[in-house]
Coordinates of C-alpha atoms in Angstrom, one line a residue:
M14 CA 272.5 145.8 -62.2
S15 CA 269.2 147.7 -61.7
T16 CA 265.9 146.2 -62.9
F17 CA 263.9 148.2 -65.4
F18 CA 260.2 148.5 -64.9
G19 CA 258.2 150.0 -67.8
V20 CA 255.1 152.1 -67.6
L21 CA 252.1 149.7 -67.8
V22 CA 248.4 150.4 -68.3
S23 CA 245.6 147.9 -67.7
D24 CA 244.2 148.1 -71.3
P25 CA 246.4 146.0 -73.6
G26 CA 245.0 147.8 -76.6
L27 CA 245.9 151.2 -75.2
Q28 CA 249.3 149.9 -74.1
S29 CA 250.0 148.8 -77.7
Q30 CA 249.6 152.2 -79.2
F31 CA 252.7 153.7 -77.4
T32 CA 256.3 152.8 -77.0
Q33 CA 257.9 152.8 -73.5
V34 CA 259.7 156.0 -74.4
Q35 CA 256.4 157.7 -75.3
L36 CA 254.7 156.3 -72.2
R37 CA 257.5 157.6 -69.9
T38 CA 257.4 161.0 -71.6
L39 CA 253.7 161.3 -71.3
K40 CA 253.7 160.1 -67.7
T41 CA 256.2 162.8 -66.9
K42 CA 254.1 165.4 -68.6
F43 CA 251.0 164.2 -66.8
V44 CA 252.6 164.4 -63.4
S45 CA 253.9 167.9 -64.2
A46 CA 250.4 169.0 -64.8
K47 CA 249.5 168.6 -61.1
R48 CA 249.1 172.0 -59.4
P49 CA 251.4 172.7 -56.4
G50 CA 249.9 171.3 -53.2
A51 CA 247.2 169.3 -55.1
D52 CA 246.8 165.5 -54.5
H53 CA 245.5 164.7 -58.0
V54 CA 245.6 166.0 -61.6
T55 CA 242.3 167.5 -62.7
I56 CA 240.8 167.8 -66.1
K57 CA 241.4 171.6 -66.1
D58 CA 245.1 171.0 -65.5
L59 CA 245.5 169.1 -68.8
P60 CA 245.0 171.7 -71.6
P61 CA 248.3 173.6 -71.1
V62 CA 250.2 170.3 -71.1
M63 CA 248.3 168.6 -74.0
E64 CA 248.5 171.7 -76.2
K65 CA 252.3 171.5 -76.1
L66 CA 252.5 167.9 -77.1
R67 CA 253.9 167.1 -80.6
G68 CA 251.1 166.6 -83.1
I69 CA 248.6 168.6 -81.1
H70 CA 250.3 172.0 -80.7
E71 CA 250.5 172.5 -84.5
V72 CA 246.7 172.1 -84.8
L73 CA 244.9 173.0 -81.7
S74 CA 245.2 175.9 -79.2
E75 CA 244.9 175.5 -75.5
E76 CA 241.4 176.9 -75.6
E77 CA 240.4 174.3 -78.3
V78 CA 241.9 171.5 -76.3
S79 CA 240.0 172.7 -73.2
K80 CA 236.7 172.8 -75.2
F81 CA 237.3 169.3 -76.5
L82 CA 237.9 168.0 -73.0
S83 CA 234.9 169.8 -71.6
E84 CA 232.6 168.0 -74.0
T85 CA 233.9 164.7 -72.8
Y86 CA 234.3 165.6 -69.1
P87 CA 231.6 168.2 -68.1
D88 CA 233.1 168.6 -64.7
M89 CA 236.5 170.1 -65.4
N90 CA 237.4 169.9 -61.6
Q91 CA 237.2 166.1 -61.4
S92 CA 240.4 164.2 -61.0
I93 CA 241.8 162.0 -63.7
E94 CA 244.3 159.2 -63.7
F95 CA 247.1 158.5 -66.2
E96 CA 245.3 155.9 -68.2
P97 CA 242.2 157.9 -69.0
F98 CA 244.5 160.8 -69.9
L99 CA 246.0 158.7 -72.7
K100 CA 242.7 158.3 -74.5
P101 CA 242.0 161.9 -75.3
H102 CA 245.7 162.3 -76.2
L103 CA 245.2 159.5 -78.8
V104 CA 242.0 161.1 -80.2
L105 CA 243.6 164.6 -80.4
G106 CA 246.7 163.2 -82.0
L107 CA 244.7 161.3 -84.6
L108 CA 242.6 164.4 -85.3
S109 CA 245.8 166.5 -85.9
Q110 CA 247.1 163.9 -88.3
I111 CA 243.8 163.7 -90.2
I112 CA 243.8 167.5 -90.6
K113 CA 247.3 167.6 -92.0
I114 CA 246.6 164.8 -94.4
Q115 CA 243.4 166.4 -95.7
L116 CA 245.1 169.8 -96.1
L117 CA 248.1 168.4 -98.1
A118 CA 246.3 165.6 -100.0
D119 CA 246.3 167.3 -103.4
L120 CA 249.9 168.6 -103.3
N121 CA 251.3 166.2 -105.8
L122 CA 251.8 166.2 -109.6
K123 CA 249.1 163.7 -110.2
K124 CA 246.3 165.6 -108.6
T125 CA 247.7 169.1 -109.4
P126 CA 249.7 168.8 -112.6
Q127 CA 250.0 172.6 -112.8
L128 CA 252.7 172.3 -110.1
A129 CA 255.1 171.1 -112.8
E130 CA 255.6 174.7 -113.9
L131 CA 257.5 175.3 -110.7
V132 CA 260.4 173.8 -112.4
A133 CA 259.6 174.7 -116.0
D134 CA 262.7 176.9 -116.3
D135 CA 265.1 174.1 -115.1
N136 CA 265.1 172.2 -118.5
G137 CA 263.7 169.2 -116.7
K138 CA 266.5 169.0 -114.1
G139 CA 264.2 169.8 -111.2
A140 CA 261.3 167.6 -112.2
E141 CA 262.6 164.5 -110.5
E142 CA 263.3 166.5 -107.4
L143 CA 259.8 168.0 -107.4
I144 CA 258.3 164.5 -107.6
T145 CA 260.2 163.4 -104.4
L146 CA 259.3 166.5 -102.4
A147 CA 257.3 166.1 -99.3
P148 CA 253.9 168.0 -99.4
D149 CA 255.0 170.7 -97.0
K150 CA 258.2 171.3 -99.0
M151 CA 256.2 171.4 -102.1
L152 CA 254.0 174.0 -100.5
L153 CA 257.1 176.1 -99.6
K154 CA 258.4 175.9 -103.1
W155 CA 255.0 177.0 -104.5
M156 CA 254.9 179.9 -102.2
N157 CA 258.4 181.1 -102.9
F158 CA 257.8 180.7 -106.6
H159 CA 255.1 183.3 -106.6
L160 CA 256.8 185.5 -104.0
K161 CA 259.8 185.8 -106.2
K162 CA 257.7 186.8 -109.1
A163 CA 256.0 189.4 -106.9
G164 CA 259.3 191.0 -105.9
Y165 CA 259.4 189.7 -102.4
K166 CA 263.1 189.8 -101.3
K167 CA 263.1 187.1 -98.6
T168 CA 262.8 183.3 -98.9
V169 CA 260.3 181.6 -96.8
T170 CA 261.8 178.5 -95.1
N171 CA 259.1 177.7 -92.6
F172 CA 255.5 178.4 -91.9
S173 CA 256.1 179.9 -88.5
T174 CA 258.6 182.7 -87.9
D175 CA 259.0 183.6 -91.6
V176 CA 255.3 184.4 -92.0
K177 CA 254.2 185.6 -88.6
D178 CA 254.4 189.3 -89.7
G179 CA 251.9 188.6 -92.6
E180 CA 254.1 190.3 -95.1
A181 CA 254.7 187.2 -97.2
Y182 CA 251.0 186.5 -97.3
A183 CA 250.3 190.1 -98.4
Y184 CA 252.8 189.8 -101.3
L185 CA 251.5 186.4 -102.3
L186 CA 247.9 187.6 -102.5
S187 CA 248.9 190.7 -104.4
A188 CA 250.6 188.5 -107.0
L189 CA 247.8 185.9 -107.3
A190 CA 244.8 188.1 -106.9
P191 CA 245.6 191.7 -107.6
E192 CA 242.0 192.5 -108.3
H193 CA 241.1 191.8 -104.7
S194 CA 244.3 193.3 -103.1
S195 CA 245.2 196.8 -102.0
K196 CA 248.5 198.6 -101.5
T197 CA 247.7 199.2 -97.9
M198 CA 247.8 195.5 -97.2
I199 CA 251.6 195.5 -98.0
E200 CA 252.3 199.0 -96.7
T201 CA 250.7 198.5 -93.2
T202 CA 253.4 198.2 -90.6
D203 CA 251.3 196.7 -87.8
P204 CA 251.5 192.9 -88.1
K205 CA 248.0 192.5 -86.5
E206 CA 246.4 195.0 -88.9
R207 CA 248.2 193.4 -91.9
A208 CA 247.1 189.9 -90.8
K209 CA 243.5 191.2 -90.6
K210 CA 243.7 192.7 -94.2
V211 CA 245.3 189.5 -95.5
L212 CA 242.4 187.4 -94.2
E213 CA 239.9 189.9 -95.5
T214 CA 241.4 189.5 -99.0
A215 CA 241.6 185.7 -98.6
E216 CA 238.0 185.6 -97.5
K217 CA 237.1 187.1 -100.9
L218 CA 238.8 184.1 -102.5
E219 CA 237.1 181.7 -100.1
C220 CA 240.4 180.3 -98.8
T221 CA 240.7 181.4 -95.2
R222 CA 240.2 177.9 -93.9
Y223 CA 239.3 178.7 -90.3
V224 CA 242.4 181.0 -89.8
T225 CA 242.3 184.1 -87.6
P226 CA 244.7 187.1 -87.4
K227 CA 245.9 185.7 -84.0
D228 CA 246.9 182.4 -85.7
I229 CA 249.2 184.4 -88.1
V230 CA 250.9 186.7 -85.7
E231 CA 251.4 184.2 -82.8
V232 CA 254.2 182.0 -84.0
H233 CA 253.3 179.1 -81.7
H234 CA 250.1 178.5 -83.5
T235 CA 251.0 179.3 -87.1
T236 CA 252.3 176.1 -88.6
T237 CA 249.1 174.2 -89.4
E238 CA 247.1 177.4 -89.8
S239 CA 249.6 178.7 -92.3
V240 CA 249.4 175.4 -94.2
A241 CA 245.6 175.7 -94.1
L242 CA 245.7 179.2 -95.5
I243 CA 248.1 178.5 -98.3
C244 CA 246.4 175.3 -99.3
G245 CA 243.2 177.2 -99.6
M246 CA 245.0 179.6 -101.9
I247 CA 246.2 176.7 -104.1
T248 CA 242.8 175.1 -104.2
T249 CA 241.3 178.4 -105.3
L250 CA 244.0 179.8 -107.5
C251 CA 246.3 177.1 -108.6
R252 CA 245.1 176.6 -112.1
N253 CA 244.9 180.3 -112.8
G254 CA 247.9 181.3 -110.7
L255 CA 250.4 178.8 -112.0
S256 CA 249.4 178.7 -115.7
T257 CA 246.8 179.6 -118.2
T258 CA 247.8 176.7 -120.4
N259 CA 246.5 173.2 -120.1
V260 CA 248.8 170.7 -118.4
A261 CA 248.3 167.0 -119.0
P262 CA 247.7 164.9 -115.9
V263 CA 250.6 162.8 -114.8
E264 CA 249.9 159.2 -115.3
D265 CA 251.6 156.5 -113.2
T266 CA 253.4 153.6 -114.9
P267 CA 253.1 150.1 -113.4
D268 CA 256.6 150.5 -111.9
D269 CA 255.6 153.8 -110.3
V270 CA 252.6 152.1 -108.8
E271 CA 254.6 149.3 -107.3
A272 CA 257.3 151.6 -106.1
S273 CA 254.6 153.8 -104.5
R274 CA 253.1 150.9 -102.6
E275 CA 256.5 149.8 -101.4
E276 CA 257.4 153.3 -100.4
R277 CA 254.3 153.6 -98.4
A278 CA 254.9 150.3 -96.6
F279 CA 258.6 151.1 -95.8
R280 CA 257.6 154.6 -94.7
L281 CA 255.0 153.3 -92.3
W282 CA 257.3 150.6 -91.0
I283 CA 260.1 153.1 -90.3
N284 CA 257.8 155.5 -88.6
S285 CA 256.5 152.7 -86.4
L286 CA 259.9 151.9 -85.0
G287 CA 260.0 154.8 -82.7
I288 CA 263.1 156.4 -84.1
A289 CA 263.6 160.1 -83.5
T290 CA 263.2 161.1 -87.2
Y291 CA 259.7 161.1 -88.8
V292 CA 259.8 160.1 -92.4
N293 CA 257.4 162.1 -94.7
N294 CA 258.9 161.1 -98.1
L295 CA 261.0 157.9 -98.1
F296 CA 263.1 158.5 -101.1
E297 CA 263.9 162.1 -100.1
D298 CA 264.4 161.6 -96.4
V299 CA 266.8 158.6 -96.6
R300 CA 269.2 160.5 -98.9
T301 CA 271.2 161.9 -96.0
G302 CA 271.8 158.4 -94.6
W303 CA 270.7 159.6 -91.1
V304 CA 267.3 157.8 -91.1
L305 CA 268.9 154.6 -92.3
L306 CA 271.5 154.8 -89.6
E307 CA 268.7 155.2 -87.0
V308 CA 266.9 152.2 -88.4
L309 CA 270.1 150.1 -88.4
D310 CA 270.8 151.1 -84.8
K311 CA 267.3 150.0 -83.8
I312 CA 267.5 146.7 -85.6
S313 CA 271.2 146.0 -84.7
P314 CA 271.9 148.0 -81.5
G315 CA 275.5 149.2 -81.3
S316 CA 276.2 148.7 -85.0
V317 CA 276.4 152.5 -85.8
N318 CA 279.4 154.6 -85.0
W319 CA 277.6 157.8 -84.2
K320 CA 280.9 159.7 -83.9
Q321 CA 281.4 159.3 -87.6
A322 CA 277.8 160.3 -88.5
S323 CA 276.4 163.7 -89.4
K324 CA 273.0 164.7 -88.3
P325 CA 270.7 166.8 -90.6
P326 CA 270.5 169.4 -91.7
I327 CA 273.6 168.6 -93.7
I328 CA 275.0 171.2 -96.0
M329 CA 278.1 169.5 -97.3
P330 CA 277.3 166.7 -99.8
F331 CA 280.2 164.6 -98.8
R332 CA 278.8 164.3 -95.2
K333 CA 275.7 162.6 -96.7
V334 CA 278.0 160.2 -98.6
E335 CA 279.9 159.4 -95.4
N336 CA 276.6 158.6 -93.7
C337 CA 275.5 156.4 -96.5
N338 CA 278.8 154.7 -96.8
Q339 CA 278.5 153.7 -93.2
V340 CA 275.0 152.3 -94.0
I341 CA 276.5 150.2 -96.7
K342 CA 279.3 149.0 -94.4
I343 CA 276.8 147.9 -91.7
G344 CA 274.6 146.3 -94.4
K345 CA 277.5 144.1 -95.5
E346 CA 278.3 143.1 -91.9
L347 CA 274.7 141.9 -91.8
N348 CA 275.2 139.9 -94.9
F349 CA 273.0 142.0 -97.1
S350 CA 273.4 141.6 -100.9
L351 CA 275.0 144.9 -101.9
V352 CA 277.0 144.0 -105.0
N353 CA 278.2 147.2 -106.7
V354 CA 276.1 149.4 -104.4
A355 CA 277.8 152.5 -103.0
G356 CA 276.7 155.1 -100.5
N357 CA 276.4 157.7 -103.3
D358 CA 273.6 155.6 -104.8
F359 CA 271.5 156.4 -101.8
V360 CA 272.5 160.1 -101.8
Q361 CA 271.4 160.3 -105.5
G362 CA 268.0 158.7 -104.5
N363 CA 268.3 155.5 -106.5
K364 CA 264.8 154.2 -105.8
K365 CA 265.4 150.6 -106.8
L366 CA 268.5 150.2 -104.6
I367 CA 266.9 152.0 -101.6
L368 CA 263.9 149.7 -101.7
A369 CA 266.0 146.6 -102.1
F370 CA 268.2 147.7 -99.1
L371 CA 265.2 148.4 -96.9
W372 CA 263.6 145.1 -97.7
Q373 CA 266.7 143.2 -96.6
L374 CA 266.7 145.3 -93.4
M375 CA 263.1 144.5 -92.6
R376 CA 263.4 140.9 -93.5
T377 CA 266.5 140.5 -91.3
S378 CA 264.6 142.2 -88.5
I379 CA 261.6 140.0 -88.5
L380 CA 263.6 136.8 -88.8
Q381 CA 265.5 137.9 -85.7
L382 CA 262.3 138.5 -83.9
L383 CA 260.9 135.1 -84.8
K384 CA 264.2 133.4 -83.8
N385 CA 264.1 135.1 -80.4
L386 CA 260.8 133.3 -79.7
R387 CA 262.5 130.0 -79.8
S388 CA 263.1 128.1 -76.6
H389 CA 266.7 127.3 -77.5
S390 CA 269.0 130.2 -78.5
K391 CA 271.5 127.8 -80.2
E392 CA 269.0 126.7 -82.8
K393 CA 269.8 127.4 -86.5
E394 CA 268.7 130.7 -88.0
M395 CA 265.1 131.2 -88.8
T396 CA 264.5 131.1 -92.6
D397 CA 261.8 131.9 -95.1
A398 CA 261.3 128.1 -95.4
D399 CA 260.5 127.8 -91.7
I400 CA 257.8 130.4 -92.1
L401 CA 256.3 128.7 -95.1
I402 CA 256.3 125.3 -93.5
W403 CA 254.8 126.7 -90.3
A404 CA 251.9 128.3 -92.3
N405 CA 251.1 125.1 -94.2
N406 CA 251.3 123.0 -91.0
K407 CA 249.0 125.4 -89.1
V408 CA 246.4 125.2 -91.8
K409 CA 246.7 121.4 -92.1
E410 CA 246.3 121.0 -88.3
S411 CA 243.1 123.0 -88.4
G412 CA 241.6 120.4 -90.7
K413 CA 241.7 122.6 -93.8
T414 CA 243.1 121.5 -97.2
S415 CA 244.6 124.7 -98.5
R416 CA 248.3 124.7 -99.1
I417 CA 250.8 127.0 -100.9
E418 CA 254.0 125.8 -102.5
S419 CA 255.8 129.1 -102.2
F420 CA 255.2 132.8 -101.4
K421 CA 254.7 133.2 -105.2
D422 CA 251.9 130.7 -105.4
K423 CA 249.2 132.2 -107.6
S424 CA 246.5 130.5 -105.5
I425 CA 247.2 133.0 -102.8
A426 CA 245.4 135.6 -104.9
D427 CA 241.9 134.4 -103.9
G428 CA 242.6 135.0 -100.2
V429 CA 241.3 131.7 -99.0
F430 CA 244.6 130.4 -97.7
F431 CA 245.2 133.4 -95.4
L432 CA 241.7 133.3 -94.1
E433 CA 242.1 129.7 -93.2
L434 CA 245.5 130.5 -91.6
L435 CA 243.9 133.3 -89.5
S436 CA 241.1 131.0 -88.5
A437 CA 243.7 128.3 -87.5
V438 CA 245.6 130.7 -85.2
Q439 CA 242.4 132.1 -83.7
S440 CA 239.2 130.1 -84.1
R441 CA 236.0 132.1 -84.8
V442 CA 237.9 135.2 -85.8
V443 CA 236.8 134.7 -89.4
D444 CA 233.2 135.2 -90.3
W445 CA 232.9 132.7 -93.1
S446 CA 229.6 134.2 -94.3
L447 CA 231.7 137.2 -95.5
V448 CA 234.2 135.2 -97.4
K449 CA 233.9 135.0 -101.1
K450 CA 235.1 132.2 -103.5
G451 CA 237.6 134.6 -105.1
E452 CA 236.5 133.8 -108.6
D453 CA 236.8 137.3 -110.0
E454 CA 238.7 140.5 -109.2
E455 CA 235.9 142.0 -107.1
E456 CA 235.7 138.9 -104.9
K457 CA 239.5 138.7 -104.6
K458 CA 239.6 142.3 -103.4
L459 CA 236.8 141.7 -100.8
N460 CA 238.7 138.7 -99.4
A461 CA 242.0 140.6 -99.4
T462 CA 240.5 143.5 -97.6
Y463 CA 238.9 141.2 -95.1
I464 CA 242.3 139.5 -94.5
I465 CA 243.9 142.7 -93.6
S466 CA 241.0 143.7 -91.3
V467 CA 241.0 140.4 -89.5
A468 CA 244.8 140.4 -89.0
R469 CA 244.7 143.9 -87.5
K470 CA 241.8 142.9 -85.3
L471 CA 244.0 140.1 -83.9
G472 CA 246.8 142.6 -83.2
C473 CA 249.1 141.9 -86.1
T474 CA 250.9 144.9 -87.5
V475 CA 250.0 145.0 -91.2
F476 CA 251.1 147.6 -93.8
L477 CA 250.4 145.8 -97.1
L478 CA 247.4 146.7 -99.3
P479 CA 244.7 144.4 -100.8
E480 CA 246.4 144.7 -104.2
D481 CA 249.6 143.1 -102.8
I482 CA 247.6 140.0 -101.9
M483 CA 245.6 140.0 -105.2
E484 CA 248.8 140.3 -107.3
V485 CA 250.7 137.9 -105.0
N486 CA 253.6 140.2 -104.2
P487 CA 256.0 137.6 -102.7
K488 CA 257.7 140.1 -100.4
M489 CA 254.5 141.3 -98.9
I490 CA 253.1 137.8 -98.7
L491 CA 256.1 136.6 -96.7
A492 CA 255.8 139.7 -94.4
L493 CA 252.1 139.0 -93.8
T494 CA 252.7 135.3 -93.1
A495 CA 255.5 136.3 -90.7
T496 CA 253.4 138.8 -88.7
I497 CA 250.7 136.2 -88.3
M498 CA 253.3 133.6 -87.2
Y499 CA 254.8 136.0 -84.7
W500 CA 251.4 136.8 -83.2
S501 CA 250.6 133.1 -82.9
L502 CA 253.9 132.1 -81.4
Q503 CA 253.8 134.9 -78.8
R504 CA 250.3 133.8 -77.8
Q505 CA 250.8 130.1 -77.8
G506 CA 254.4 129.6 -76.7
N507 CA 257.8 128.9 -78.2
Y508 CA 258.3 127.5 -81.6
Q509 CA 260.2 124.4 -82.5
S510 CA 261.8 124.4 -86.0
P511 CA 260.2 121.9 -88.4
G512 CA 262.4 119.2 -89.8
Q513 CA 261.2 119.7 -93.3
S514 CA 262.9 121.7 -96.1
V515 CA 261.7 123.8 -98.9
S516 CA 263.5 124.4 -102.2
R517 CA 265.2 127.7 -102.6
E518 CA 263.2 128.4 -105.7
A519 CA 260.0 128.4 -103.7
L520 CA 261.1 131.5 -101.8
P521 CA 261.2 135.2 -102.8
E522 CA 264.5 136.8 -103.6
E523 CA 266.2 138.0 -100.4
E524 CA 267.3 141.4 -101.7
E525 CA 263.8 142.3 -102.8
I526 CA 261.5 140.9 -100.2
D527 CA 259.4 143.6 -98.6
E528 CA 258.9 143.0 -94.9
E529 CA 256.5 145.4 -93.4
D530 CA 255.5 143.4 -90.5
E531 CA 258.7 143.5 -88.6
E532 CA 256.6 145.2 -86.1
V533 CA 255.0 142.0 -85.4
E534 CA 257.2 141.9 -82.3
E535 CA 255.1 144.5 -80.7
E536 CA 252.0 142.4 -81.4
E537 CA 250.3 145.7 -81.9
E538 CA 247.4 146.6 -84.0
D539 CA 248.4 149.1 -86.7
F540 CA 247.1 152.4 -85.6
E541 CA 247.4 153.7 -89.0
G542 CA 244.0 152.4 -89.9
G543 CA 244.2 153.6 -93.5
I544 CA 245.7 157.0 -92.5
E545 CA 249.1 156.8 -94.0
D546 CA 250.8 159.4 -91.9
G547 CA 249.0 158.6 -88.8
V548 CA 250.9 155.6 -87.6
S549 CA 251.8 155.5 -83.9
N550 CA 255.4 155.0 -83.2
L551 CA 256.0 151.5 -82.0
T552 CA 259.3 150.3 -80.7
T553 CA 261.1 147.3 -82.0

């Protein structure tokens, strides 16, 4: 059997931002940039390669990448090694994610309630679907809604090939702002000329958003530029273009808020696993079953029968049911609690069941990771009780007096226990002058925010929010404790299971626990840094 050697870099922090698959891919791209006969890769060799990388090519052109690099490296002829190459790649990737998030930030019913009129004629049937739509799909729906009213015969399915001739933009602007449009904008047959007229009209509406005619007609650079242009139209025209009536803002219920937080956590966790599919909207994207199968295969390699799975896009509904039925089957093999749960429940987008399933999946994953750190593979399974006992013992060994009776213990809300735990696993990591007593909501939030900051500074992968600590969400609390435990055990050596026991009532329910720190195994700092869709893909 051959021995596998991964791609290693000297900076552990930089290493932690990439999976081995990503590093090998980037290394191949980097080597391919070398000019024939050259001994080294130079700075000027990089723009054509970096511009084609996912996450960059949708936002920046080759010229823009070159300009960015020239500001960092004035001498474009100097040679560059692989590790320095990774740093601008990270910066550009983060930049592209920030741009996308900013552009699509308001495309939801809460911030733009006028979007509800997109399904006003469906007697409420499309409202639930509209809520679950990813921002880019919402944008397409908005565009097609107005194009249909304007008499445009085609349906726009993407922001690249379908809009590169500029005709769809011409019709859209004619429908939304006829006072600023002209017939020649639509009648012009030259795509470049039409694109120019489209942008001249959009300029009058102050919604060009840095777009040029070249961005429209050259398909390779249209995706983000098209999103920028259309988002500008929505920002300027949405309230007048969608409706002249007042629409009440959409208010979140407490259940919606909790589901939204859990959706965020699970989405970030899935995206951090390094699977092929990127999840934009959890409840929408898991309905085909494919994403869940990818996650299951990552957590339990070999468990998925890919010959019986259908990859999206899936047209026939029964194929989605087949995928989800296999998900349920594997879940039962992993001893998940799935009483009266069928694959069709996932296809129909049952939020409660989807969240419960994902929690069990994440919980199983992290317990496996912690078990693998033990020195004896025949030891009993790792349990929630082991994690609780470890945390209490760790704090006690450090000389502190804090203790929690369960992951539901209300004393957790002030944040002191976790700050003492973090200090116990790494002395001097906590600046106690910044710690509050946690006597009111403001002090609790400051402590909770500081806990997350310190945990990430250590290298723990953390997806929970301060509110999860303040409200003592038992699933998130267990997950946070587990990620700290994993980091500590990796750093200090193998773990011996304590001989104590904890009552079952002291632990959160298995089917609901929300375990966003399964990534702990990577011991990697969450690159998300508050940017929800900017998490680096980490491999389990």
